[in-house]
Amino acid sequence: MTALSVRQIRFRYLTLYGLRWLPSGLLMPVMILLMQERGLTLSQIGLVATAQGLVVLALELPTGGFADALGRKPVLVVAWVLGLGSLALMAVADSFWMFFLVWALQGVYRALDSGPMESWYVDATLAVDPQAEYERGLGWAGTVIGVAIGAGALLSGGLVALGPVGPVSALALPVIVAAVLQAVSIVALLALMAERRPASGPAALRASVVDAPRMVGQAVGLLRRNRVLAALVAVELFWGFGMVTFESLLPVRLADVLGDPDRAAALLGPAGTAAWLANAAGAALTPFLLRRLGAAPAAALMRILQGVTVVGMGLLAGPVGVLIAYLACYAVHGASNPLHMGLLHRQVDGPYRTSVLSLNSMAAQPAGALGAVTLTALADATSVSIAMVVGAVMLAVAAPLYLPAWRAGVAGAAYRRLRFHGDVL
């Protein structure tokens, strides 16, 4: 790893990060509408989505500890291969239970994928330069994800607009293209991710299985001891519940406003591109927000603003109003994620960084499953607008959980000033 410079590590990280999220951009505009096209109701869609949350809940911590013990690259390779398998199954799924299996595979994929790449980037950067500001790379990753998902969404909309190709429906075309891009990503991962591992082979695999619980135990112990870290992880509970509004309910809301699901899917392609470019722009504002407000106050403000934008998505009349609120939501989302992750990384020290990131993600996934069941059932029973407002409230009420991080930052700054003055005197 020492053969690579900080800049080279950051370039490889951002390249792989973009390739990882490009297939997701293709899926986002069509996934819910595809399941509706194949006969699932909104309540059934909410139920199949719980498969992902439950699997992530079961596997998130063990896989995080496994990545810390064995190495990040082999875990990511397995994850991305399983992601490819889930996309292949999604392309042909036509029943509740087949889609349930798709989401379960997605859960395994996300549990394995959650944290290793970011941990590799931070640890590799610090190994080269312990004083390196890795937050810059995390902020740029937010820009990259916006561009990648935006490009994928634009391509998705174009594919839907082309209409059916032979036996493949318009809504299924983006899924097939996403599978091809996933295969390309696996090749790039094998070529670009350079990682020094203490050992390899069957003996290393057995040792990592034995060592993984210790890594998890250390991460959980840190969570118990560190009030700031516990509050940051708790933020993800509310975010996971509320994210259903802009990830799953927005396509349904737009279809209701337009009165045509296919037209909504075609419109969500360019709209998704614009939204993720707004996400990229929001991520680019991270240095400005850090300078003007500080990480914790800025992160708290972003949670409140995101709730406000989701209310707009649910209540504004006409497709133009809904889409403007949608763009604003993703701009805020782009700014909030680097702030949150930067605060999280500052609380981690030791060889179990991925395990701590897994704890953070573990909180979001089952909360997302609960949100999917609750909000889709509420949408069926009342309206999509009411469900979105409820989700918006859940997003906003997480803001006070950043107070411990803010207080710790103020105390740390005061200590550094006192130490500086003492050294001068």
Coordinates of C-alpha atoms in Angstrom, one line a residue:
M1 CA 0.0 0.0 0.0
T2 CA 2.9 2.4 0.7
A3 CA 3.7 2.3 -3.1
L4 CA 0.5 4.4 -3.6
S5 CA 0.3 8.0 -2.8
V6 CA -2.7 9.6 -1.0
R7 CA -3.9 11.1 -4.3
Q8 CA -3.7 7.7 -6.0
I9 CA -5.6 6.0 -3.2
R10 CA -8.3 8.7 -3.4
F11 CA -8.5 8.3 -7.2
R12 CA -9.0 4.5 -6.9
Y13 CA -11.5 4.9 -4.1
L14 CA -13.6 7.4 -6.0
T15 CA -13.4 5.3 -9.2
L16 CA -14.6 2.2 -7.5
Y17 CA -17.2 4.2 -5.6
G18 CA -18.7 5.5 -8.8
L19 CA -18.8 2.1 -10.4
R20 CA -20.4 0.6 -7.3
W21 CA -23.3 3.1 -7.4
L22 CA -23.9 3.4 -11.2
P23 CA -26.1 0.2 -11.3
S24 CA -28.1 1.6 -8.4
G25 CA -28.9 4.7 -10.4
L26 CA -30.4 2.5 -13.1
L27 CA -32.6 0.7 -10.6
M28 CA -33.9 3.5 -8.5
P29 CA -36.5 5.0 -11.0
V30 CA -38.0 1.6 -12.0
M31 CA -37.6 -0.8 -9.1
I32 CA -40.9 -0.1 -7.3
L33 CA -42.8 0.4 -10.6
L34 CA -41.4 -2.9 -12.0
M35 CA -42.7 -4.8 -8.9
Q36 CA -46.1 -3.1 -9.4
E37 CA -46.1 -4.1 -13.1
R38 CA -45.5 -7.7 -12.1
G39 CA -48.5 -7.8 -9.8
L40 CA -47.3 -6.7 -6.3
T41 CA -49.3 -4.2 -4.3
L42 CA -47.7 -1.4 -2.3
S43 CA -48.2 -3.4 0.9
Q44 CA -46.5 -6.5 -0.7
I45 CA -43.7 -4.3 -1.9
G46 CA -43.2 -3.1 1.7
L47 CA -43.1 -6.6 2.9
V48 CA -40.6 -7.9 0.4
A49 CA -38.4 -4.9 1.3
T50 CA -38.3 -6.1 4.9
A51 CA -36.2 -9.2 3.7
Q52 CA -33.3 -6.9 3.0
G53 CA -33.6 -5.2 6.4
L54 CA -33.9 -8.4 8.3
V55 CA -30.9 -10.0 6.5
V56 CA -28.8 -6.9 7.1
L57 CA -29.8 -6.9 10.8
A58 CA -28.6 -10.5 11.1
L59 CA -25.4 -10.1 9.1
E60 CA -24.2 -6.5 9.4
L61 CA -22.0 -6.9 12.4
P62 CA -20.6 -10.3 11.7
T63 CA -19.6 -9.3 8.1
G64 CA -18.1 -6.0 9.4
G65 CA -15.9 -7.9 11.8
F66 CA -15.1 -10.4 9.1
A67 CA -13.9 -7.6 6.8
D68 CA -11.7 -6.2 9.5
A69 CA -10.2 -9.6 10.3
L70 CA -9.8 -11.1 6.8
G71 CA -9.4 -8.0 4.6
R72 CA -11.7 -5.6 2.8
K73 CA -11.1 -6.7 -0.8
P74 CA -12.2 -10.3 -0.6
V75 CA -15.3 -9.4 1.3
L76 CA -16.2 -6.7 -1.3
V77 CA -15.6 -9.2 -4.2
V78 CA -18.1 -11.7 -2.6
A79 CA -20.5 -8.9 -2.0
W80 CA -20.5 -7.6 -5.6
V81 CA -20.8 -11.1 -7.0
L82 CA -24.0 -11.6 -4.8
G83 CA -25.2 -8.2 -6.0
L84 CA -24.9 -9.4 -9.6
G85 CA -26.9 -12.6 -8.8
S86 CA -29.7 -10.5 -7.2
L87 CA -29.9 -8.4 -10.4
A88 CA -30.1 -11.4 -12.6
L89 CA -32.9 -12.8 -10.5
M90 CA -34.7 -9.4 -10.4
A91 CA -34.8 -9.4 -14.2
V92 CA -37.0 -12.5 -14.3
A93 CA -38.8 -12.4 -10.9
D94 CA -42.6 -12.4 -11.3
S95 CA -44.0 -13.3 -7.9
F96 CA -44.0 -12.2 -4.3
W97 CA -41.6 -14.9 -3.1
M98 CA -39.2 -14.4 -6.0
F99 CA -38.9 -10.7 -5.2
F100 CA -38.6 -11.6 -1.5
L101 CA -35.5 -13.7 -2.5
V102 CA -34.2 -10.8 -4.6
W103 CA -34.4 -8.5 -1.6
A104 CA -32.8 -11.1 0.7
L105 CA -29.9 -11.4 -1.7
Q106 CA -29.7 -7.6 -1.7
G107 CA -29.5 -7.7 2.0
V108 CA -26.5 -10.1 2.1
Y109 CA -24.9 -7.9 -0.6
R110 CA -25.4 -4.7 1.4
A111 CA -24.3 -6.3 4.7
L112 CA -21.0 -7.4 3.1
D113 CA -20.7 -4.1 1.1
S114 CA -21.3 -1.8 4.1
G115 CA -18.1 -0.2 5.2
P116 CA -15.2 -2.1 3.7
M117 CA -14.4 0.3 0.8
E118 CA -14.6 3.4 3.0
S119 CA -12.6 1.7 5.7
W120 CA -10.0 0.7 3.2
Y121 CA -9.8 4.3 1.9
V122 CA -9.4 5.9 5.4
D123 CA -7.0 3.3 6.7
A124 CA -4.9 3.3 3.5
T125 CA -4.7 7.1 3.5
L126 CA -3.7 7.3 7.2
A127 CA -1.1 4.6 6.6
V128 CA 0.6 6.9 4.0
D129 CA 0.0 10.1 5.9
P130 CA -1.3 10.1 9.5
Q131 CA -2.2 13.8 9.2
A132 CA -4.1 13.5 5.9
E133 CA -7.5 15.1 5.7
Y134 CA -9.5 12.1 4.5
E135 CA -12.8 14.1 4.9
R136 CA -12.0 15.7 1.5
G137 CA -12.2 12.3 -0.1
L138 CA -15.4 11.5 1.7
G139 CA -16.9 14.8 0.5
W140 CA -15.8 14.1 -3.1
A141 CA -17.3 10.6 -2.8
G142 CA -20.6 12.3 -2.2
T143 CA -20.1 14.2 -5.4
V144 CA -19.1 11.0 -7.2
I145 CA -22.2 9.1 -6.0
G146 CA -24.4 12.0 -7.2
V147 CA -22.9 11.9 -10.7
A148 CA -22.9 8.1 -10.9
I149 CA -26.5 7.7 -9.8
G150 CA -27.6 10.6 -11.8
A151 CA -26.0 9.2 -15.0
G152 CA -27.6 5.8 -14.2
A153 CA -31.0 7.4 -13.7
L154 CA -30.7 9.3 -17.0
L155 CA -29.8 6.1 -18.8
S156 CA -32.7 4.3 -17.0
G157 CA -35.1 6.9 -18.2
G158 CA -33.8 6.6 -21.8
L159 CA -34.1 2.8 -21.7
V160 CA -37.7 3.0 -20.5
A161 CA -38.5 5.6 -23.2
L162 CA -37.2 3.2 -25.8
G163 CA -40.0 0.8 -24.8
P164 CA -40.0 -3.0 -24.8
V165 CA -37.2 -4.9 -26.6
G166 CA -38.6 -8.3 -27.6
P167 CA -39.9 -10.1 -24.6
V168 CA -38.2 -7.6 -22.2
S169 CA -40.5 -4.9 -20.9
A170 CA -39.5 -1.3 -20.8
L171 CA -39.2 -1.3 -17.0
A172 CA -37.0 -4.4 -17.0
L173 CA -34.5 -3.1 -19.5
P174 CA -32.6 -1.0 -16.9
V175 CA -32.3 -4.0 -14.6
I176 CA -30.5 -6.0 -17.4
V177 CA -28.1 -3.1 -18.1
A178 CA -27.4 -2.7 -14.4
A179 CA -26.4 -6.4 -14.2
V180 CA -23.9 -5.9 -17.0
L181 CA -22.4 -2.8 -15.3
Q182 CA -22.2 -4.8 -12.0
A183 CA -20.0 -7.3 -13.8
V184 CA -17.7 -4.5 -15.1
S185 CA -17.5 -3.2 -11.5
I186 CA -16.3 -6.6 -10.2
V187 CA -13.4 -6.6 -12.8
A188 CA -12.4 -3.0 -11.8
L189 CA -12.5 -4.0 -8.1
L190 CA -10.1 -6.8 -8.7
A191 CA -7.7 -4.5 -10.6
L192 CA -7.7 -1.3 -8.6
M193 CA -8.1 -2.2 -4.9
A194 CA -4.6 -2.8 -3.5
E195 CA -4.7 -4.2 0.0
R196 CA -2.0 -5.6 2.2
R197 CA -3.3 -8.6 4.1
P198 CA -1.3 -10.3 6.9
A199 CA -2.1 -13.7 5.4
S200 CA -4.2 -15.5 2.8
G201 CA -5.5 -18.9 2.0
P202 CA -7.6 -21.4 4.1
A203 CA -5.6 -20.7 7.3
A204 CA -6.2 -17.0 7.1
L205 CA -9.9 -17.6 6.4
R206 CA -10.2 -19.8 9.5
A207 CA -8.3 -17.3 11.6
S208 CA -10.5 -14.4 10.4
V209 CA -13.7 -16.3 11.3
V210 CA -12.4 -16.8 14.8
D211 CA -11.2 -13.2 15.1
A212 CA -14.4 -11.6 13.7
P213 CA -16.4 -11.8 17.0
R214 CA -13.5 -10.1 18.8
M215 CA -13.6 -7.2 16.3
V216 CA -17.4 -6.9 16.7
G217 CA -17.0 -7.0 20.5
Q218 CA -14.5 -4.2 20.4
A219 CA -16.8 -2.1 18.2
V220 CA -19.8 -2.7 20.5
G221 CA -17.7 -1.9 23.5
L222 CA -16.7 1.4 22.0
L223 CA -20.4 2.2 21.3
R224 CA -21.2 1.6 24.9
R225 CA -18.4 3.8 26.2
N226 CA -18.8 6.6 23.7
R227 CA -21.9 8.7 24.1
V228 CA -21.1 10.7 21.0
L229 CA -20.8 7.6 18.9
A230 CA -24.0 6.1 20.3
A231 CA -25.9 9.3 19.4
L232 CA -24.5 9.3 15.9
V233 CA -25.6 5.7 15.3
A234 CA -29.1 6.6 16.7
V235 CA -29.4 9.2 14.0
E236 CA -29.5 6.4 11.5
L237 CA -32.6 4.9 13.1
F238 CA -34.6 7.9 12.1
W239 CA -32.9 8.4 8.8
G240 CA -33.5 4.7 7.8
F241 CA -37.2 5.0 8.6
G242 CA -37.6 8.3 6.8
M243 CA -35.6 7.5 3.7
V244 CA -38.5 5.3 2.4
T245 CA -40.2 8.6 1.5
F246 CA -37.7 9.7 -1.2
E247 CA -36.4 6.3 -2.2
S248 CA -39.7 4.3 -2.5
L249 CA -42.7 6.5 -2.2
L250 CA -41.6 9.3 -4.6
P251 CA -42.2 7.3 -7.8
V252 CA -45.7 6.3 -6.5
R253 CA -46.4 10.0 -5.6
L254 CA -45.3 11.1 -9.1
A255 CA -47.3 8.4 -10.8
D256 CA -50.4 9.5 -8.8
V257 CA -49.9 13.2 -9.8
L258 CA -49.4 12.3 -13.5
G259 CA -51.9 9.4 -13.6
D260 CA -49.6 7.3 -15.7
P261 CA -46.9 4.9 -14.2
D262 CA -44.9 4.6 -17.4
R263 CA -44.8 8.3 -17.9
A264 CA -43.7 8.7 -14.3
A265 CA -40.9 6.2 -14.8
A266 CA -39.7 7.9 -18.0
L267 CA -39.8 11.3 -16.2
L268 CA -37.9 9.9 -13.2
G269 CA -34.9 9.2 -15.4
P270 CA -34.0 12.8 -16.1
A271 CA -35.4 13.9 -12.7
G272 CA -33.2 11.3 -11.0
T273 CA -30.2 12.6 -12.9
A274 CA -31.0 16.2 -11.8
A275 CA -31.6 15.0 -8.2
W276 CA -28.3 13.2 -8.0
L277 CA -26.4 16.1 -9.5
A278 CA -28.1 18.2 -6.8
N279 CA -26.8 15.6 -4.4
A280 CA -23.3 16.1 -5.8
A281 CA -23.6 19.8 -5.5
G282 CA -24.7 19.4 -1.9
A283 CA -21.7 17.2 -1.1
A284 CA -19.4 19.8 -2.7
L285 CA -20.7 22.3 -0.1
T286 CA -19.3 20.2 2.8
P287 CA -16.1 22.3 3.2
F288 CA -18.1 25.5 3.3
L289 CA -20.5 24.1 5.9
L290 CA -17.6 22.9 8.0
R291 CA -16.0 26.3 8.0
R292 CA -19.2 28.3 8.6
L293 CA -21.2 26.2 11.0
G294 CA -19.0 23.2 12.1
A295 CA -19.7 19.6 11.4
A296 CA -22.3 18.8 14.1
P297 CA -24.5 22.0 13.8
A298 CA -24.4 21.7 10.0
A299 CA -25.4 18.0 10.2
A300 CA -28.3 18.8 12.5
L301 CA -29.5 21.6 10.3
M302 CA -29.4 19.2 7.2
R303 CA -31.7 16.7 9.0
I304 CA -34.3 19.4 9.7
L305 CA -34.1 20.8 6.1
Q306 CA -34.5 17.3 4.7
G307 CA -37.7 16.8 6.6
V308 CA -39.0 20.1 5.2
T309 CA -38.2 19.0 1.6
V310 CA -40.0 15.7 2.1
V311 CA -43.1 17.6 3.3
G312 CA -42.9 19.5 0.1
M313 CA -42.7 16.3 -1.9
G314 CA -45.9 15.0 -0.2
L315 CA -48.0 18.2 -0.2
L316 CA -47.0 20.4 -3.2
A317 CA -49.5 20.3 -6.1
G318 CA -48.5 19.2 -9.6
P319 CA -45.4 17.4 -10.9
V320 CA -43.3 20.5 -11.0
G321 CA -43.7 21.2 -7.3
V322 CA -43.1 17.6 -6.4
L323 CA -39.9 17.5 -8.5
I324 CA -38.6 20.8 -7.1
A325 CA -38.9 19.4 -3.6
Y326 CA -37.3 16.2 -4.8
L327 CA -34.3 18.1 -6.1
A328 CA -34.0 20.0 -2.8
C329 CA -34.2 16.8 -0.8
Y330 CA -31.3 15.3 -2.6
A331 CA -29.2 18.5 -2.4
V332 CA -29.6 18.4 1.4
H333 CA -29.0 14.6 1.4
G334 CA -25.7 15.1 -0.4
A335 CA -24.5 17.7 2.2
S336 CA -25.6 15.7 5.2
N337 CA -23.9 12.3 4.5
P338 CA -20.3 13.5 4.4
L339 CA -20.9 15.5 7.6
H340 CA -22.3 12.5 9.4
M341 CA -19.7 10.1 8.3
G342 CA -16.8 12.5 9.1
L343 CA -18.2 12.8 12.6
L344 CA -18.4 9.0 12.8
H345 CA -14.9 8.4 11.7
R346 CA -13.5 10.9 14.2
Q347 CA -14.9 8.6 17.0
V348 CA -13.1 5.5 15.7
D349 CA -9.6 4.3 16.5
G350 CA -8.1 0.9 16.1
P351 CA -8.5 -2.0 13.6
Y352 CA -12.3 -2.3 13.8
R353 CA -13.3 0.7 11.7
T354 CA -15.5 -1.4 9.4
S355 CA -17.3 -2.9 12.4
V356 CA -18.2 0.5 13.7
L357 CA -19.4 1.5 10.2
S358 CA -21.5 -1.7 10.2
L359 CA -23.1 -0.7 13.5
N360 CA -24.1 2.6 11.9
S361 CA -25.5 0.9 8.8
M362 CA -27.1 -1.8 10.9
A363 CA -29.2 0.8 12.6
A364 CA -30.4 2.2 9.3
Q365 CA -31.4 -1.0 7.5
P366 CA -33.9 -2.5 9.9
A367 CA -35.3 0.9 10.5
G368 CA -35.7 1.2 6.8
A369 CA -37.5 -2.1 6.7
L370 CA -39.9 -0.9 9.5
G371 CA -40.4 2.3 7.6
A372 CA -41.1 0.4 4.4
V373 CA -43.8 -1.7 6.1
T374 CA -45.3 1.2 8.1
L375 CA -45.3 3.9 5.5
T376 CA -46.5 1.8 2.5
A377 CA -49.3 0.4 4.7
L378 CA -50.2 3.9 5.7
A379 CA -50.1 5.0 2.1
D380 CA -52.5 2.2 1.2
A381 CA -54.8 3.0 4.1
T382 CA -54.8 6.8 3.7
S383 CA -52.7 8.5 1.0
V384 CA -49.1 8.7 -0.2
S385 CA -49.0 12.3 0.9
I386 CA -49.8 11.5 4.6
A387 CA -47.2 8.7 4.6
M388 CA -44.6 11.1 3.3
V389 CA -45.4 13.7 6.0
V390 CA -45.0 11.1 8.7
G391 CA -41.6 10.1 7.2
A392 CA -40.6 13.7 7.1
V393 CA -41.2 14.2 10.8
M394 CA -39.0 11.2 11.5
L395 CA -36.2 12.6 9.5
A396 CA -36.3 16.0 11.3
V397 CA -36.6 14.8 14.9
A398 CA -33.1 13.2 14.7
A399 CA -31.4 16.6 14.7
P400 CA -30.9 16.9 18.5
L401 CA -28.9 13.7 18.5
Y402 CA -26.0 15.7 17.1
L403 CA -25.8 17.7 20.3
P404 CA -23.2 15.3 22.0
A405 CA -20.9 15.6 19.0
W406 CA -21.3 19.4 19.0
R407 CA -20.5 19.6 22.7
A408 CA -17.5 17.3 22.3
G409 CA -16.2 19.5 19.4
V410 CA -16.6 22.6 21.5
A411 CA -14.8 21.0 24.5
G412 CA -12.0 19.7 22.2
A413 CA -11.5 23.1 20.6
A414 CA -11.3 24.8 24.1
Y415 CA -8.7 22.2 25.2
R416 CA -6.6 22.8 22.1
R417 CA -6.7 26.6 22.7
L418 CA -5.6 26.1 26.3
R419 CA -2.8 23.8 25.4
F420 CA -1.6 26.2 22.7
H421 CA -1.6 29.1 25.1
G422 CA 0.2 27.0 27.7
D423 CA 2.9 26.0 25.2
V424 CA 3.3 29.7 24.2
L425 CA 3.7 30.8 27.8

